[in-house]
Each structure stands twice: as structure tokens, then as C-alpha cells.
Short mmCIF file of C-alpha atoms and ligand atoms in Angstrom, two decimals:
data_model
loop_
_atom_site.label_atom_id
_atom_site.label_comp_id
_atom_site.label_asym_id
_atom_site.label_seq_id
_atom_site.Cartn_x
_atom_site.Cartn_y
_atom_site.Cartn_z
CA MET A 74 43.79 -57.31 118.28
CA ALA A 75 45.81 -54.57 116.68
CA LYS A 76 49.55 -54.24 117.24
CA ILE A 77 50.62 -50.83 118.60
CA LEU A 78 54.16 -49.44 118.68
CA VAL A 79 54.77 -47.40 121.82
CA THR A 80 58.02 -45.43 121.68
CA GLY A 81 59.18 -44.32 125.12
CA GLY A 82 56.99 -47.08 126.54
CA THR A 83 59.10 -47.69 129.65
CA GLY A 84 58.87 -43.98 130.55
CA TYR A 85 56.42 -42.37 132.94
CA ILE A 86 53.41 -41.73 130.71
CA GLY A 87 54.32 -44.50 128.27
CA SER A 88 54.33 -47.27 130.91
CA HIS A 89 50.88 -46.26 132.19
CA THR A 90 49.61 -46.18 128.61
CA VAL A 91 51.02 -49.65 127.87
CA VAL A 92 49.06 -50.96 130.87
CA GLU A 93 45.81 -49.44 129.60
CA LEU A 94 46.43 -50.68 126.04
CA GLN A 95 47.08 -54.23 127.23
CA LYS A 96 44.01 -54.12 129.46
CA GLU A 97 42.00 -53.32 126.34
CA GLY A 98 43.52 -56.26 124.48
CA PHE A 99 46.03 -54.44 122.26
CA GLU A 100 49.36 -56.08 121.48
CA VAL A 101 52.14 -53.70 122.43
CA VAL A 102 55.68 -53.35 121.11
CA ILE A 103 57.81 -50.96 123.17
CA VAL A 104 60.82 -49.20 121.69
CA ASP A 105 62.88 -47.36 124.29
CA ASN A 106 66.61 -46.66 124.59
CA LEU A 107 66.31 -46.48 128.42
CA SER A 108 67.90 -43.02 128.41
CA ASN A 109 65.37 -41.92 131.04
CA SER A 110 63.80 -45.14 132.26
CA ASN A 111 64.57 -48.53 133.67
CA ILE A 112 64.10 -51.99 132.17
CA GLU A 113 62.45 -53.10 135.45
CA VAL A 114 59.42 -51.08 134.47
CA LEU A 115 58.54 -54.12 132.32
CA ASN A 116 58.17 -56.17 135.52
CA GLY A 117 55.71 -53.62 136.88
CA ILE A 118 53.68 -53.70 133.68
CA GLU A 119 53.67 -57.50 133.76
CA LYS A 120 52.59 -57.59 137.41
CA ILE A 121 49.64 -55.32 136.71
CA THR A 122 48.44 -56.81 133.42
CA GLY A 123 49.84 -60.35 133.44
CA ILE A 124 51.43 -59.64 130.08
CA ARG A 125 55.04 -58.74 129.36
CA PRO A 126 55.07 -56.47 126.32
CA ALA A 127 57.59 -56.98 123.53
CA PHE A 128 60.56 -54.70 124.15
CA GLU A 129 63.31 -53.39 121.87
CA ASN A 130 66.19 -51.32 123.20
CA ILE A 131 66.52 -49.02 120.20
CA ASP A 132 67.22 -45.32 119.82
CA CYS A 133 64.48 -43.83 117.62
CA VAL A 134 67.16 -41.57 116.11
CA ASP A 135 68.69 -44.71 114.55
CA TYR A 136 66.79 -44.99 111.26
CA VAL A 137 68.26 -48.35 110.20
CA SER A 138 67.43 -50.07 113.49
CA MET A 139 63.93 -48.61 113.45
CA ASP A 140 63.45 -49.85 109.88
CA ARG A 141 64.50 -53.37 110.99
CA MET A 142 62.18 -53.19 113.97
CA PHE A 143 59.21 -52.43 111.68
CA GLU A 144 60.25 -55.42 109.52
CA LYS A 145 60.42 -57.70 112.56
CA TYR A 146 57.04 -56.73 114.00
CA ASN A 147 55.13 -56.47 110.78
CA ASN A 148 51.55 -55.18 110.74
CA ILE A 149 52.00 -52.46 113.33
CA GLU A 150 48.75 -50.53 112.97
CA ALA A 151 49.42 -47.43 115.05
CA ILE A 152 52.26 -45.61 116.77
CA ILE A 153 52.10 -43.71 120.03
CA HIS A 154 55.23 -41.59 120.08
CA PHE A 155 56.29 -40.68 123.62
CA ALA A 156 60.05 -41.00 123.18
CA ALA A 157 61.66 -37.61 123.73
CA SER A 158 63.95 -35.77 126.10
CA LYS A 159 61.86 -33.58 128.37
CA ALA A 160 63.97 -31.59 130.84
CA VAL A 161 63.36 -27.92 130.13
CA GLY A 162 66.52 -26.65 131.87
CA GLU A 163 68.78 -29.22 130.22
CA SER A 164 67.34 -28.25 126.83
CA VAL A 165 68.55 -24.68 127.35
CA GLU A 166 72.07 -25.97 128.04
CA LYS A 167 72.10 -28.64 125.34
CA PRO A 168 69.75 -27.43 122.60
CA LEU A 169 71.17 -29.62 119.85
CA LEU A 170 70.71 -32.76 121.94
CA TYR A 171 67.03 -31.85 122.22
CA TYR A 172 66.55 -30.87 118.59
CA ARG A 173 68.31 -34.03 117.42
CA ASN A 174 66.64 -36.44 119.81
CA ASN A 175 63.12 -35.10 119.63
CA LEU A 176 62.96 -34.06 115.99
CA VAL A 177 65.06 -36.75 114.27
CA SER A 178 63.11 -39.46 116.15
CA LEU A 179 59.87 -37.95 114.90
CA ILE A 180 61.10 -37.54 111.32
CA ASN A 181 62.34 -41.14 111.24
CA LEU A 182 58.96 -42.47 112.33
CA LEU A 183 57.02 -40.33 109.86
CA GLN A 184 59.37 -41.43 107.08
CA LEU A 185 59.08 -45.10 108.00
CA MET A 186 55.30 -45.11 108.33
CA PRO A 187 54.39 -45.23 104.61
CA ILE A 188 57.23 -47.70 103.92
CA HIS A 189 55.77 -50.11 106.49
CA LYS A 190 52.15 -49.21 105.76
CA VAL A 191 51.47 -47.73 109.19
CA ARG A 192 48.80 -45.05 108.90
CA ASN A 193 48.05 -43.91 112.42
CA PHE A 194 50.16 -41.70 114.67
CA VAL A 195 49.56 -40.30 118.15
CA PHE A 196 51.94 -37.56 119.27
CA SER A 197 52.82 -36.36 122.79
CA SER A 198 52.62 -32.62 122.72
CA SER A 199 52.35 -30.20 125.61
CA CYS A 200 50.44 -27.22 126.94
CA THR A 201 53.82 -25.51 126.81
CA VAL A 202 52.93 -24.58 123.19
CA TYR A 203 50.40 -22.04 124.54
CA GLY A 204 52.93 -20.18 126.70
CA GLN A 205 50.94 -17.79 128.91
CA PRO A 206 47.51 -17.89 127.22
CA ASP A 207 45.54 -14.66 126.92
CA ILE A 208 42.27 -16.43 127.68
CA LEU A 209 41.68 -19.14 130.31
CA PRO A 210 40.76 -21.93 130.24
CA VAL A 211 42.84 -22.42 127.11
CA THR A 212 41.25 -23.99 124.02
CA GLU A 213 43.01 -25.82 121.20
CA ASP A 214 42.64 -22.86 118.84
CA ALA A 215 44.48 -20.47 121.17
CA PRO A 216 47.53 -18.95 119.48
CA ILE A 217 50.87 -20.72 119.77
CA LYS A 218 53.27 -18.45 121.67
CA PRO A 219 57.03 -18.24 121.05
CA ALA A 220 58.63 -21.17 122.86
CA LEU A 221 60.43 -20.42 126.11
CA SER A 222 62.94 -23.28 125.74
CA PRO A 223 64.42 -25.54 123.06
CA TYR A 224 62.35 -28.36 124.60
CA GLY A 225 59.14 -26.39 124.13
CA ASN A 226 60.25 -25.51 120.63
CA THR A 227 60.66 -29.20 119.73
CA LYS A 228 56.96 -29.69 120.55
CA GLN A 229 55.92 -26.72 118.40
CA ILE A 230 58.16 -27.77 115.50
CA GLY A 231 57.09 -31.39 115.99
CA GLU A 232 53.44 -30.42 115.55
CA GLU A 233 54.34 -28.50 112.36
CA ILE A 234 56.35 -31.41 110.97
CA ILE A 235 53.35 -33.69 111.49
CA ARG A 236 50.96 -31.21 109.85
CA ASP A 237 53.20 -30.69 106.81
CA THR A 238 53.89 -34.41 106.39
CA ILE A 239 50.24 -35.36 106.54
CA TYR A 240 49.27 -32.52 104.21
CA ALA A 241 51.64 -34.08 101.68
CA ASN A 242 50.46 -37.65 102.33
CA SER A 243 46.78 -37.83 103.10
CA SER A 244 46.83 -41.57 103.77
CA LEU A 245 48.34 -40.79 107.20
CA ASN A 246 46.29 -39.72 110.21
CA SER A 247 47.50 -38.18 113.42
CA ILE A 248 46.09 -37.19 116.76
CA ILE A 249 48.17 -34.63 118.62
CA LEU A 250 47.60 -34.66 122.36
CA ARG A 251 48.59 -31.61 124.37
CA TYR A 252 49.16 -32.74 127.94
CA PHE A 253 48.82 -30.40 130.88
CA ASN A 254 50.66 -31.49 134.07
CA PRO A 255 50.64 -35.28 134.51
CA VAL A 256 51.04 -36.43 138.12
CA GLY A 257 50.33 -39.50 140.24
CA ALA A 258 50.91 -43.18 139.60
CA HIS A 259 49.10 -46.43 138.92
CA ALA A 260 46.86 -47.48 141.84
CA SER A 261 48.95 -50.64 142.31
CA ALA A 262 52.05 -48.48 142.97
CA GLU A 263 53.90 -50.91 140.67
CA ILE A 264 54.78 -48.18 138.16
CA GLY A 265 55.16 -44.41 138.48
CA GLU A 266 57.46 -41.51 137.76
CA LEU A 267 61.21 -42.15 138.08
CA PRO A 268 62.88 -38.76 138.13
CA ASN A 269 66.57 -38.67 137.40
CA GLY A 270 68.54 -36.80 140.08
CA VAL A 271 66.99 -33.70 141.63
CA PRO A 272 63.47 -33.35 140.25
CA ASN A 273 62.57 -30.24 138.26
CA ASN A 274 58.86 -30.88 138.46
CA LEU A 275 56.68 -30.09 141.43
CA MET A 276 55.10 -33.45 142.27
CA PRO A 277 58.24 -35.60 142.56
CA PHE A 278 59.82 -32.81 144.60
CA VAL A 279 56.79 -32.83 146.91
CA THR A 280 56.89 -36.62 147.41
CA GLN A 281 60.68 -36.72 147.85
CA THR A 282 60.47 -33.94 150.45
CA ALA A 283 57.65 -35.70 152.27
CA ILE A 284 59.72 -38.89 152.50
CA GLY A 285 62.79 -37.02 153.72
CA MET A 286 65.01 -37.31 150.65
CA ARG A 287 64.93 -33.51 150.28
CA LYS A 288 65.00 -31.11 153.20
CA GLN A 289 62.64 -28.53 151.87
CA LEU A 290 60.51 -27.76 148.87
CA GLN A 291 60.97 -24.33 147.40
CA VAL A 292 57.79 -22.64 146.26
CA PHE A 293 58.78 -20.49 143.33
CA GLY A 294 57.01 -17.20 143.97
CA ASP A 295 53.94 -16.05 145.90
CA ASP A 296 53.59 -12.67 144.21
CA TYR A 297 51.79 -13.81 141.05
CA ASN A 298 48.42 -12.45 140.04
CA THR A 299 46.57 -15.50 141.44
CA PRO A 300 44.36 -15.85 144.56
CA ASP A 301 47.19 -17.06 146.83
CA GLY A 302 50.05 -15.62 144.76
CA SER A 303 51.54 -18.98 143.67
CA CYS A 304 51.36 -20.31 140.09
CA ILE A 305 48.39 -22.24 138.80
CA ARG A 306 48.47 -25.43 136.70
CA ASP A 307 46.11 -28.17 135.54
CA TYR A 308 47.34 -31.36 137.25
CA ILE A 309 45.98 -34.52 135.61
CA HIS A 310 46.24 -38.10 136.90
CA VAL A 311 48.62 -40.04 134.65
CA VAL A 312 46.13 -42.93 134.41
CA ASP A 313 43.44 -40.59 133.05
CA LEU A 314 46.02 -39.35 130.56
CA ALA A 315 46.96 -42.91 129.62
CA LYS A 316 43.32 -43.82 128.97
CA ALA A 317 42.98 -40.92 126.53
CA HIS A 318 45.68 -42.56 124.38
CA VAL A 319 43.65 -45.76 124.13
CA VAL A 320 40.64 -43.73 123.05
CA ALA A 321 42.78 -41.88 120.47
CA VAL A 322 44.16 -45.13 119.05
CA LYS A 323 40.68 -46.65 118.79
CA ARG A 324 39.42 -43.52 117.03
CA LEU A 325 42.24 -43.72 114.48
CA LEU A 326 41.81 -47.46 113.90
CA ALA A 327 38.07 -47.06 113.45
CA GLY A 328 38.71 -44.40 110.80
CA LYS A 329 36.70 -41.91 112.83
CA PRO A 330 38.88 -38.78 112.83
CA LYS A 331 37.15 -35.75 111.34
CA LYS A 332 40.45 -34.40 109.99
CA ASN A 333 43.80 -35.96 109.09
CA VAL A 334 45.33 -34.10 112.02
CA GLU A 335 43.29 -33.59 115.16
CA ILE A 336 44.46 -31.78 118.28
CA PHE A 337 43.14 -32.31 121.80
CA ASN A 338 43.93 -30.77 125.16
CA LEU A 339 44.30 -33.38 127.88
CA GLY A 340 43.59 -31.71 131.18
CA THR A 341 40.97 -31.65 133.91
CA GLY A 342 39.77 -28.08 133.36
CA ARG A 343 40.69 -27.33 136.98
CA GLY A 344 43.47 -24.92 137.89
CA LEU A 345 45.29 -25.45 141.20
CA SER A 346 47.98 -23.38 142.83
CA VAL A 347 51.28 -24.71 144.13
CA LEU A 348 50.18 -23.95 147.69
CA GLU A 349 46.86 -25.75 147.17
CA ILE A 350 48.74 -28.82 145.95
CA ILE A 351 51.01 -28.84 149.00
CA GLU A 352 48.12 -28.31 151.41
CA THR A 353 45.96 -31.04 149.83
CA PHE A 354 48.91 -33.46 149.65
CA GLU A 355 49.59 -32.95 153.37
CA ARG A 356 45.92 -33.37 154.28
CA VAL A 357 45.11 -36.52 152.28
CA ASN A 358 48.36 -38.29 153.11
CA GLY A 359 48.77 -37.12 156.71
CA VAL A 360 52.38 -36.13 156.10
CA LYS A 361 54.23 -32.82 156.22
CA VAL A 362 55.92 -31.23 153.23
CA PRO A 363 58.40 -28.71 154.64
CA HIS A 364 58.46 -25.77 152.25
CA LYS A 365 59.39 -22.13 151.97
CA ILE A 366 58.53 -19.38 149.55
CA VAL A 367 61.45 -18.30 147.39
CA GLY A 368 61.76 -16.06 144.34
CA ARG A 369 60.12 -16.79 141.00
CA ARG A 370 61.64 -19.42 138.69
CA GLU A 371 62.79 -17.95 135.40
CA GLY A 372 60.49 -18.72 132.51
CA ASP A 373 57.54 -19.88 134.65
CA ILE A 374 54.04 -19.35 133.33
CA GLU A 375 51.78 -17.60 135.85
CA LYS A 376 48.63 -19.61 135.25
CA VAL A 377 47.35 -22.12 132.77
CA TRP A 378 44.59 -24.68 132.76
CA ALA A 379 42.80 -26.56 130.03
CA GLU A 380 39.43 -26.26 128.39
CA PRO A 381 38.94 -30.02 127.95
CA ALA A 382 35.50 -29.75 126.26
CA HIS A 383 36.81 -30.72 122.82
CA ALA A 384 38.35 -33.94 124.18
CA ASN A 385 35.29 -34.58 126.36
CA ASN A 386 32.83 -34.19 123.50
CA GLU A 387 34.77 -35.53 120.51
CA LEU A 388 36.77 -38.32 122.14
CA GLY A 389 34.16 -39.14 124.76
CA TRP A 390 36.99 -39.06 127.29
CA LYS A 391 37.05 -37.17 130.56
CA ALA A 392 39.56 -37.02 133.40
CA SER A 393 37.76 -38.75 136.25
CA GLU A 394 40.25 -39.27 139.09
CA THR A 395 39.86 -36.93 142.06
CA LEU A 396 42.71 -34.71 143.17
CA GLU A 397 42.77 -36.54 146.49
CA GLU A 398 43.17 -39.94 144.81
CA THR A 399 45.81 -38.53 142.49
CA LEU A 400 47.90 -37.22 145.38
CA ARG A 401 47.44 -40.42 147.35
CA SER A 402 48.74 -42.44 144.40
CA ALA A 403 51.80 -40.19 144.09
CA TRP A 404 52.58 -40.77 147.77
CA ALA A 405 52.01 -44.53 147.61
CA TRP A 406 54.45 -44.72 144.69
CA GLU A 407 57.13 -42.73 146.53
CA GLN A 408 56.75 -45.01 149.55
CA ASN A 409 57.01 -48.07 147.35
CA LEU A 410 60.22 -46.70 145.80
CA ALA A 411 61.65 -46.13 149.28
CA ASN A 412 60.78 -49.68 150.33
CA ARG A 413 62.42 -51.08 147.22
CA ALA A 414 65.58 -49.04 147.90
CA LYS A 415 65.66 -50.39 151.48
CA ALA A 416 65.28 -53.97 150.28
CA GLU A 417 68.28 -53.64 147.93
P1 LIG B 673 59.89 -40.00 130.29
O1 LIG B 673 61.25 -39.45 130.19
O2 LIG B 673 59.49 -40.69 131.53
O3 LIG B 673 59.62 -41.01 129.08
C1 LIG B 673 60.23 -40.84 127.82
C2 LIG B 673 60.84 -42.18 127.43
O4 LIG B 673 61.42 -42.06 126.14
C3 LIG B 673 61.95 -42.63 128.38
O5 LIG B 673 61.70 -43.97 128.77
C4 LIG B 673 63.23 -42.53 127.55
O6 LIG B 673 64.16 -43.51 127.90
C5 LIG B 673 62.70 -42.70 126.15
N1 LIG B 673 63.48 -42.06 125.09
C6 LIG B 673 63.93 -40.78 125.03
N2 LIG B 673 64.58 -40.57 123.88
C7 LIG B 673 64.53 -41.73 123.19
C8 LIG B 673 65.01 -42.14 121.92
N3 LIG B 673 65.70 -41.32 121.14
N4 LIG B 673 64.77 -43.41 121.52
C9 LIG B 673 64.10 -44.28 122.31
N5 LIG B 673 63.61 -43.94 123.51
C10 LIG B 673 63.83 -42.69 123.95
O7 LIG B 673 58.87 -38.81 129.95
P2 LIG B 673 57.29 -38.75 130.07
O8 LIG B 673 56.98 -37.80 131.15
O9 LIG B 673 56.71 -40.10 130.10
O10 LIG B 673 56.94 -38.03 128.70
C11 LIG B 673 56.50 -38.74 127.57
C12 LIG B 673 56.23 -37.75 126.45
O11 LIG B 673 55.25 -36.81 126.88
C13 LIG B 673 57.43 -36.94 126.01
O12 LIG B 673 57.36 -36.74 124.62
C14 LIG B 673 57.23 -35.62 126.74
O13 LIG B 673 57.87 -34.57 126.08
C15 LIG B 673 55.73 -35.49 126.70
N6 LIG B 673 55.17 -34.63 127.74
C16 LIG B 673 55.45 -34.88 129.05
C17 LIG B 673 54.93 -34.05 130.04
C18 LIG B 673 55.27 -34.27 131.50
O14 LIG B 673 55.10 -33.34 132.29
N7 LIG B 673 55.71 -35.44 131.91
C19 LIG B 673 54.08 -32.99 129.70
C20 LIG B 673 53.81 -32.78 128.34
C21 LIG B 673 54.35 -33.61 127.38
C1 LIG B 674 54.63 -26.71 138.34
C2 LIG B 674 54.51 -25.53 139.30
C3 LIG B 674 56.49 -24.18 139.49
C4 LIG B 674 59.00 -27.20 141.37
C5 LIG B 674 57.01 -28.14 133.03
C6 LIG B 674 57.44 -27.90 131.62
C7 LIG B 674 56.33 -28.19 130.66
C8 LIG B 674 55.70 -29.56 130.92
C9 LIG B 674 55.53 -29.89 132.36
C10 LIG B 674 56.40 -31.11 129.24
C11 LIG B 674 55.14 -24.26 138.77
C12 LIG B 674 56.16 -24.85 140.79
C13 LIG B 674 57.94 -26.55 140.79
C14 LIG B 674 59.46 -26.77 142.65
C15 LIG B 674 57.73 -25.10 142.67
N1 LIG B 674 56.47 -30.62 130.40
N2 LIG B 674 57.31 -25.52 141.42
N3 LIG B 674 58.79 -25.75 143.25
O1 LIG B 674 56.42 -25.62 135.00
O2 LIG B 674 54.09 -26.41 134.61
O3 LIG B 674 55.90 -27.36 133.30
O4 LIG B 674 56.66 -29.52 133.13
O5 LIG B 674 55.94 -30.68 128.24
O6 LIG B 674 56.84 -28.07 129.40
O7 LIG B 674 57.83 -26.54 131.49
O8 LIG B 674 55.70 -27.95 135.72
O9 LIG B 674 56.11 -29.34 137.67
O10 LIG B 674 57.97 -27.84 136.84
O11 LIG B 674 55.99 -26.84 137.94
O12 LIG B 674 57.18 -24.17 143.25
O13 LIG B 674 60.42 -27.29 143.21
O14 LIG B 674 55.23 -25.85 140.50
O15 LIG B 674 56.92 -22.87 139.69
O16 LIG B 674 54.35 -23.20 139.17
P1 LIG B 674 55.53 -26.72 134.69
P2 LIG B 674 56.53 -28.08 137.05
#
């Protein structure tokens, strides 16, 4: 079975994708510098799949080490490139860190691909490229809006770098996946999201508040132009998201793409408000999430959800996990983390 390089493979989305790849028989090589993940994630992957993936602690910014890695694991047939820094607020404070990490990593990989005869590339992009869309649900041909942060800009520029590179070298193929809001964890609760410090994202803040690590969740604004006044997003189970990567890799390997660069939204097509998320989380898990309404968060988008029809029809992939199951998995993971912390 084909050998797949997964950069950022010990991270949140990467680890779930490695599990799905291994379940489908792919041989996985992870490259991760552990800047935002833990080596123990490999144990979780092994527990779930029975296979410990090859792992290299390498910074993708380091061209020479990446070159050696491609030499060592020859015949890599596709790359899924997750490795990136992703904290929006931090990117405003440290823009060059973000431009260097996210863009140099990408450029290195694209440069090394023809040298090592790797032709297939899957890229983690984001619905952040749409900003506040004029039309909802948002389709892949919606205009790209000026980025609201250096992080968001690295995704926009990253997409352009891929397009230009492939235009100049038509033997390469890429699938760009624009994720909406990934949440939840593997059903085994062996792997999940490991936020560093105080979470910026909603779901880890919800679970950490429910377990008592945080006193109160702040709901950023209830005066938006939405039914209950709080912001709306498209929350997608991380396992559904992971499975889409397997489909994308298979499509590339089978030589099925209709264009050298294809773009797909990965979302459910369902928009949910912050208050709906809190209420459903409390109901399905039988636990309280103390929260209060505070002012709006700067730079927040009012509402965005995906039109997933292109991915549904072309990839034959569809998000299938229910919201209830998704929120239960997030809670089971938080409880597992707490139990592990107690045992230490
Ligand atoms: P994550 O931080 O959990 O995973 C990223 C992994 O990449 C981490 O394990 C980190 O250690 C590693 N990494 C970072 N820089 C590296 C480098 N230079 N060399 C080697 N490894 C490096 O993040 P995630 O949520 O799993 O996100 C994965 C990808 O998806 C990222 O590109 C992110 O921008 C994108 N994305 C995430 C979301 C989201 O909400 N989580 C939404 C849209 C897009
Ligand atoms: C979701 C909703 C908040 C925390 C960010 C990035 C985006 C993408 C995903 C990668 C919003 C509200 C949150 C809290 C709250 N990442 N909220 N209290 O803003 O959709 O997107 O992560 O590409 O680029 O910008 O996700 O989880 O931060 O927020 O009320 O403590 O929850 O206002 O409406 P967001 P999020």
C-alpha cells in the first residue's frame, strides 16, 4: 500500500487522519517538530490501530533535514500537509513567526516534491479565506476576502503558492481542503485536541469549563444579526474531516482529479450558534457549562457555514456524525485527559 507523508501528524487533525489512513492500509510517515503536540499521541494512534506509524521529529522549515527524510523513506506517494502554527491571536503578535513557519514549510515541500518524485499534495486550508461571505452557505467559488490576521493570510498565500507552483509544473496535483470548525475526538477517547494554555477556540473552552478547569465560558456577543444573537459556525466532527483526507489521497493516487488543483469545502452544511452549542453540550452530556454573555471578540465573523455539495458529489464524501455524538466525543476526551492528569 502507498506510503503517505503526514506533516503535523501528531497534531489534532493530523492524528485523527493518521488513524483513518492506517485503517485503510496506508503506510504513514509522520513529520512533526512537536511544537504544538505531544509524542504520546503516537501511543494513542497505536492503541486504536495496532500500528505505530514511523515518526521523525523534524521542523518542516529545515530544508536539509526534510530532503534527508525524503531520501530515507523513498517512494512517498503523497503528502498531507497539516504542519502549521494556527493561533490567530498569536499570529497578530508574531506575524513573522507565522509567515516563516507556515510559508517556508510549504515552499520546502513543494520544492522537494519533484526532486523526490512525489506528485500528490493535500493542503490544510480554512474557511477563514472567505471572511464574512456575502452569500450563505458559502461555495468554493465565493470571493476570497482580505485576511483578518497573519494566520489567515498564510492560508490565502499558501493556496496561491500551490496554484502558481502547479501551473508551472503540471506533473504535480493538489487538493486544497478548506476546513470549517473541527471539533470532537476519536470515539475511543485515545486521541483528541490538546490545547496549549488557555484555549482560544470554543469547544476546548466549553469542555474545560464543564470539567471545572475554567470558571466560566465567555460568550462573545449576543447582538449579532442571527436568530439568538450569537455567532454561527459550521462545526464538523474531526473524524469526518479525517476521512475526507483519505478520500482525497485515494483520488490523487488514482489519477482522478479533474484539475491539477482542486478545492473542496469540508463542512456539514449546518450552521449552529454558540448558544446552541452550549445548550446541546449540556443536554447530551448532562453537565453544566457556566457561561455569561460578554462583548464581541474583535475580528469575529458573524456567521459562516459551508455548502458541502461539491465535496459530497465529487469526492463522494459526506460528514455523517451527529452533533450529539460529536459533543459527546469532545466530553469523553476531556474526561479522559482529566483522568490521565490524576493518574500522573
Ligand atoms: P495542531 O496544532 O494540533 O497540529 C499542527 C501540528 O503541526 C502540530 O503537531 C505541530 O507540532 C506541528 N507543526 C507546526 N509547525 C511545524 C513545523 N514547522 N514542522 C513540523 N511540525 C510542525 O493543529 P490542527 O488543528 O491539527 O491543524 C492542522 C492544520 O489544519 C493546520 O494547517 C491548521 O492551520 C489547519 N486548520 C485547522 C483548523 C482548526 O480549527 N483546528 C481549521 C482550519 C484549518
Ligand atoms: C467559534 C465561535 C466565537 C471562544 C477560528 C479561526 C479560524 C479557524 C478556526 C483555522 C465564535 C465563539 C469562542 C470563547 C466564544 N482556524 N467563542 N467564547 O472563530 O470560527 O475560527 O478557529 O483556520 O481561522 O479564526 O473559531 O472556536 O475561536 O470560535 O463565544 O471562549 O465561538 O466568538 O463565534 P472561529 P472559535
